[in-house]
Amino acid sequence: MKCRVCGQDAHISLRSYNTALCSQDFISFLEKRVFDTIQKYNLIGNNDTPIVAVSGGKDSLSVWHILNKLGYKADGVYVDLGIGEYSQESLAKIKKTAEGLQRKFFVFPIRKIFEKGIDEIAKVMRRVPCSACGMIKRYAINKVCMDNGYNVLITGHNLDDEAAALLGNLLYWKEEYLWKKSPFLDGHEGHLSRKVKPLFLCSEREMAAYALISGIDYIHDECPFSINAKSLTYKNILNNLEETSPGTKLQFIKGYLKTIKGIEEKKRDISYCTTCGYPCYGGTCSMCRLLHRFHIKDRIGFEEWGSNLDITQKMMT
Ligand code: Q46
Ligand code: ZN
């Protein structure tokens, strides 16, 4: 197989695009797709201050790398879940990437703040780890954005993540989540940053190839709590469909985007937490209730790591 662009040997075949490319042209092809996605859906504007939610995995580190390569000067934010070696290694990969990009990043160190890892906190909350994790991550990342003037939060969700989540929501007709699959979620001025997903048209396989070819050093292990995630089952189902009908995932997501234009977002009456101002559905938000339970309001803060890996402790305001 020959590269469609330069005619040299191809290294990756992209069946959903009915094409094959050499490593170098694949990198340009993927970066252009991310750039076109940002432009077409107005994900990041010239006056925006973007920040990437990084986990140490291939997608978030790659999107961080791509954005900075494309000229979007993005910093990073990481929630350290306190899961032993997994979290330590993730942090090490993020530090290395930040140093290479010469960008700073923020860390919300759960174990230092709560004196417990996410699994123990989840037990106290009587939730499964992923539920506690989701709530704390959303809150902490948004707080870093609000306290430091970042108005656009970028996540590394890829096509496979989005298609699996959409399939799950459709199977159970979770109407309230259907509109949330958009690559662009509005924020609330002064309370919630906008959320965008520049990789939502790039598949898992493409992102793995991109990270490998670009030499991005990421953590290969998955979070230990992801093992029983339903999303993995949905991903397998979609991969089987993709095998026989290349392009299925892309069509699924693109078709959805066309369709949701006509769906009215079902808005619930949102109010703001009376303690911290975070959007919630009445009274005090879940995070403020959790902090109250742990009596740790005075320890809630984050670390700011400079691009030279110097570190500053900051309290949340
Ligand atoms: S939710 Fe669950 Fe993930 Fe949090 S506890 Fe791990 S698997 S990291 S995106
Ligand atoms: Zn609150």
XYZ file of C-alpha atoms and ligand atoms in Angstrom:
327
model
C 0.000 0.000 0.000
C 1.248 3.458 -0.900
C 0.670 6.758 0.883
C -2.070 8.708 -0.890
C -0.146 11.970 -0.444
C 3.515 11.221 -1.199
C 3.417 7.802 -2.857
C 5.948 6.286 -0.409
C 5.122 3.174 1.627
C 2.006 3.693 3.738
C 2.154 2.931 7.469
C -1.472 3.302 8.450
C -4.626 2.457 6.574
C -7.710 4.501 7.365
C -10.574 2.364 6.191
C -13.272 4.832 7.174
C -11.625 7.362 4.830
C -10.757 4.688 2.290
C -7.146 5.795 2.279
C -3.645 4.971 3.520
C -0.860 7.296 4.633
C 2.798 7.271 5.631
C 3.635 8.311 9.200
C 4.497 11.899 8.371
C 1.429 12.536 6.237
C -0.761 10.836 8.817
C 0.430 13.327 11.472
C -0.394 16.266 9.181
C -3.748 14.672 8.262
C -4.782 14.210 11.889
C -3.608 17.630 13.037
C -5.496 19.219 10.148
C -8.633 17.317 11.138
C -8.341 18.671 14.695
C -7.775 22.198 13.378
C -10.758 21.922 10.996
C -12.943 20.596 13.824
C -11.979 23.556 16.030
C -12.744 25.999 13.218
C -15.947 24.394 11.967
C -17.538 24.120 15.394
C -15.997 27.327 16.795
C -14.458 25.417 19.667
C -11.689 27.885 20.538
C -11.602 31.547 19.529
C -8.703 33.974 19.310
C -9.570 35.659 22.598
C -10.089 32.462 24.555
C -7.828 31.177 27.322
C -7.880 27.392 26.986
C -6.784 24.723 29.453
C -6.633 20.957 28.877
C -7.900 18.410 31.407
C -5.018 15.933 31.377
C -5.021 12.422 32.798
C -1.612 11.193 31.587
C -3.317 9.038 28.915
C -2.717 9.225 25.165
C -5.750 11.316 24.241
C -5.388 14.151 26.715
C -1.609 14.410 26.300
C -1.978 14.271 22.511
C -4.637 16.977 22.379
C -2.449 19.139 24.624
C 0.474 18.563 22.275
C -1.598 19.211 19.113
C -3.185 22.409 20.421
C 0.150 23.906 21.331
C 1.559 22.836 17.972
C -1.377 24.544 16.250
C -0.641 27.748 18.170
C -3.358 27.525 20.861
C -1.416 28.270 24.011
C -3.069 25.838 26.406
C -2.071 24.994 29.984
C -3.077 21.784 31.764
C -5.049 20.656 34.806
C -4.835 17.249 36.486
C -6.873 15.723 39.287
C -4.582 13.357 41.199
C -6.977 10.661 42.429
C -4.465 9.193 44.870
C -4.563 5.718 43.295
C -1.057 4.519 44.218
C 1.408 3.907 41.401
C -1.179 4.586 38.705
C -1.615 8.202 39.822
C 2.114 8.687 40.415
C 2.992 7.461 36.957
C 0.246 9.586 35.364
C 1.653 12.672 37.081
C 5.169 11.835 35.906
C 3.960 11.650 32.273
C 2.142 14.969 32.611
C 5.235 16.650 34.075
C 7.323 15.383 31.188
C 4.824 16.629 28.593
C 4.483 20.020 30.307
C 8.238 20.430 30.326
C 8.427 19.582 26.618
C 5.629 22.005 25.754
C 6.926 24.649 28.142
C 3.452 25.060 29.616
C 2.337 25.131 33.223
C -0.272 22.849 34.771
C -2.365 22.644 37.904
C -2.830 19.630 40.164
C -5.736 18.981 42.496
C -4.149 16.461 44.913
C -7.030 14.468 46.356
C -4.993 12.450 48.849
C -3.262 15.519 50.279
C -6.577 17.299 50.717
C -8.820 14.474 51.936
C -6.092 12.235 53.411
C -7.815 9.454 51.444
C -7.742 8.161 47.877
C -10.800 8.302 45.615
C -11.942 4.746 46.487
C -12.023 5.527 50.218
C -13.784 8.837 49.638
C -16.354 7.009 47.485
C -17.041 4.605 50.378
C -17.707 7.521 52.714
C -20.048 8.998 50.107
C -21.693 5.586 49.532
C -21.037 5.884 45.842
C -19.009 3.791 43.403
C -15.511 5.258 42.761
C -16.385 6.527 39.259
C -19.370 8.464 40.527
C -17.365 10.163 43.304
C -14.499 10.714 40.887
C -16.736 12.330 38.255
C -18.253 14.729 40.761
C -14.897 15.766 42.291
C -13.120 16.034 38.931
C -15.830 18.211 37.380
C -15.806 20.488 40.388
C -12.039 20.735 40.907
C -11.229 21.315 37.240
C -13.889 23.964 36.920
C -12.633 25.667 40.074
C -9.116 25.818 38.669
C -10.584 27.415 35.511
C -12.656 29.950 37.422
C -9.890 30.925 39.866
C -7.272 31.318 37.145
C -9.182 32.885 34.262
C -9.480 29.923 31.837
C -12.767 30.181 29.959
C -12.480 27.064 27.745
C -11.889 23.598 29.132
C -10.608 21.078 26.608
C -11.035 17.367 27.100
C -9.451 14.505 25.174
C -12.678 12.597 24.447
C -12.239 10.830 21.123
C -14.684 9.417 18.567
C -14.856 6.030 20.300
C -15.590 7.628 23.689
C -18.325 9.775 22.207
C -19.901 6.993 20.148
C -19.904 4.605 23.147
C -21.473 7.215 25.420
C -24.087 8.065 22.796
C -24.950 4.410 22.317
C -25.336 3.974 26.089
C -27.590 7.010 26.350
C -29.718 5.868 23.432
C -30.066 2.308 24.719
C -31.516 3.585 27.976
C -33.123 6.670 26.399
C -31.384 9.029 28.783
C -32.890 12.050 27.081
C -31.384 14.520 29.529
C -27.878 13.436 28.449
C -28.488 13.295 24.717
C -27.804 16.957 24.039
C -24.649 16.760 26.185
C -22.878 14.726 23.537
C -22.270 17.887 21.572
C -18.563 18.763 21.150
C -19.390 22.167 22.568
C -21.082 22.731 25.902
C -21.820 26.274 26.947
C -20.551 27.580 30.245
C -22.150 29.964 32.696
C -20.336 33.281 32.895
C -18.416 33.471 36.179
C -19.572 30.013 37.320
C -18.766 27.345 34.745
C -16.256 27.183 31.904
C -17.227 26.165 28.371
C -16.291 22.554 27.547
C -15.036 21.465 24.140
C -13.787 18.196 22.613
C -11.488 18.796 19.628
C -10.815 15.031 19.144
C -14.418 13.959 18.787
C -13.928 12.993 15.129
C -10.607 11.173 15.747
C -10.820 7.480 16.571
C -9.089 5.653 19.413
C -6.907 3.804 16.907
C -5.905 7.035 15.165
C -5.024 8.652 18.481
C -2.935 5.652 19.530
C -1.054 5.868 16.207
C -0.637 9.629 16.595
C 0.803 9.296 20.115
C 3.162 6.528 19.029
C 4.479 8.324 15.940
C 4.789 11.668 17.759
C 6.699 10.077 20.632
C 4.177 11.144 23.247
C 5.078 9.399 26.486
C 1.759 8.455 28.062
C 0.532 5.998 30.675
C -0.613 2.787 28.997
C -2.438 1.373 32.022
C -6.084 2.224 32.418
C -7.469 3.441 35.718
C -8.038 0.296 37.843
C -11.671 1.298 38.390
C -12.456 1.328 34.670
C -12.377 -2.472 34.397
C -16.110 -3.042 34.664
C -17.139 0.112 32.866
C -20.091 -0.428 30.533
C -18.479 1.919 28.047
C -15.902 -0.805 27.271
C -18.694 -3.161 26.231
C -20.213 -0.480 24.001
C -16.800 0.211 22.483
C -16.393 -3.480 21.639
C -19.816 -3.576 19.988
C -18.990 -0.503 17.910
C -15.572 -1.932 16.987
C -17.267 -5.070 15.677
C -19.606 -2.944 13.577
C -16.688 -0.855 12.355
C -14.855 -4.001 11.303
C -17.601 -5.001 8.895
C -18.729 -1.465 7.976
C -15.826 0.996 8.174
C -16.968 4.523 8.993
C -19.896 3.456 11.204
C -18.697 5.401 14.253
C -18.106 8.558 12.249
C -21.541 8.334 10.669
C -23.141 7.693 14.050
C -21.606 10.831 15.582
C -21.966 13.059 12.528
C -25.585 11.983 12.112
C -26.196 12.765 15.762
C -24.737 16.255 15.399
C -27.036 16.985 12.474
C -30.011 15.634 14.385
C -29.467 17.455 17.685
C -29.623 20.784 15.941
C -33.367 20.223 15.891
C -33.663 18.924 19.462
C -34.475 21.423 22.164
C -32.164 21.101 25.110
C -34.268 20.147 28.102
C -33.166 22.748 30.578
C -33.723 22.200 34.247
C -33.887 25.213 36.512
C -30.292 25.679 37.468
C -29.238 27.649 40.492
C -25.870 28.267 42.072
C -24.430 26.813 45.244
C -25.042 29.231 48.095
C -21.562 28.521 49.481
C -19.280 28.468 46.423
C -21.323 29.569 43.384
C -20.975 26.285 41.446
C -24.044 25.435 39.332
C -26.279 22.942 41.151
C -29.931 22.075 41.508
C -30.739 23.940 44.689
C -29.007 24.803 47.964
C -25.485 23.540 48.464
C -23.482 21.656 45.817
C -22.247 18.072 46.328
C -18.630 19.191 46.725
C -19.388 21.707 49.459
C -21.386 19.016 51.267
C -18.438 16.635 50.941
C -15.956 19.225 52.220
C -18.223 19.929 55.145
C -18.387 16.230 55.928
C -14.588 15.975 55.950
C -14.150 19.308 57.820
C -11.449 20.384 55.394
C -12.559 23.672 53.929
C -9.211 25.199 55.015
C -7.131 22.634 53.090
C -8.865 22.881 49.739
C -6.446 24.098 47.137
C -4.277 23.064 44.243
C -0.671 23.052 43.158
C 0.572 25.098 40.261
C 3.514 23.497 38.443
C 5.524 25.871 36.285
C 6.985 24.703 32.988
C 10.325 24.310 34.831
C 8.523 22.111 37.338
C 8.731 24.647 40.144
C 5.676 24.345 42.328
C 3.398 26.799 44.107
C 0.598 25.904 46.504
C -2.598 27.854 46.043
C -5.753 27.929 48.071
C -9.003 27.913 46.172
C -10.764 31.257 46.445
S -14.157 7.853 36.412
Fe -13.671 5.869 37.212
Fe -12.410 7.124 35.213
Fe -12.358 8.156 37.695
S -12.321 6.314 38.931
Fe -10.997 5.917 37.196
S -12.361 4.931 35.733
S -10.640 7.897 36.358
S -12.494 8.521 33.493
Zn -20.540 24.577 46.495
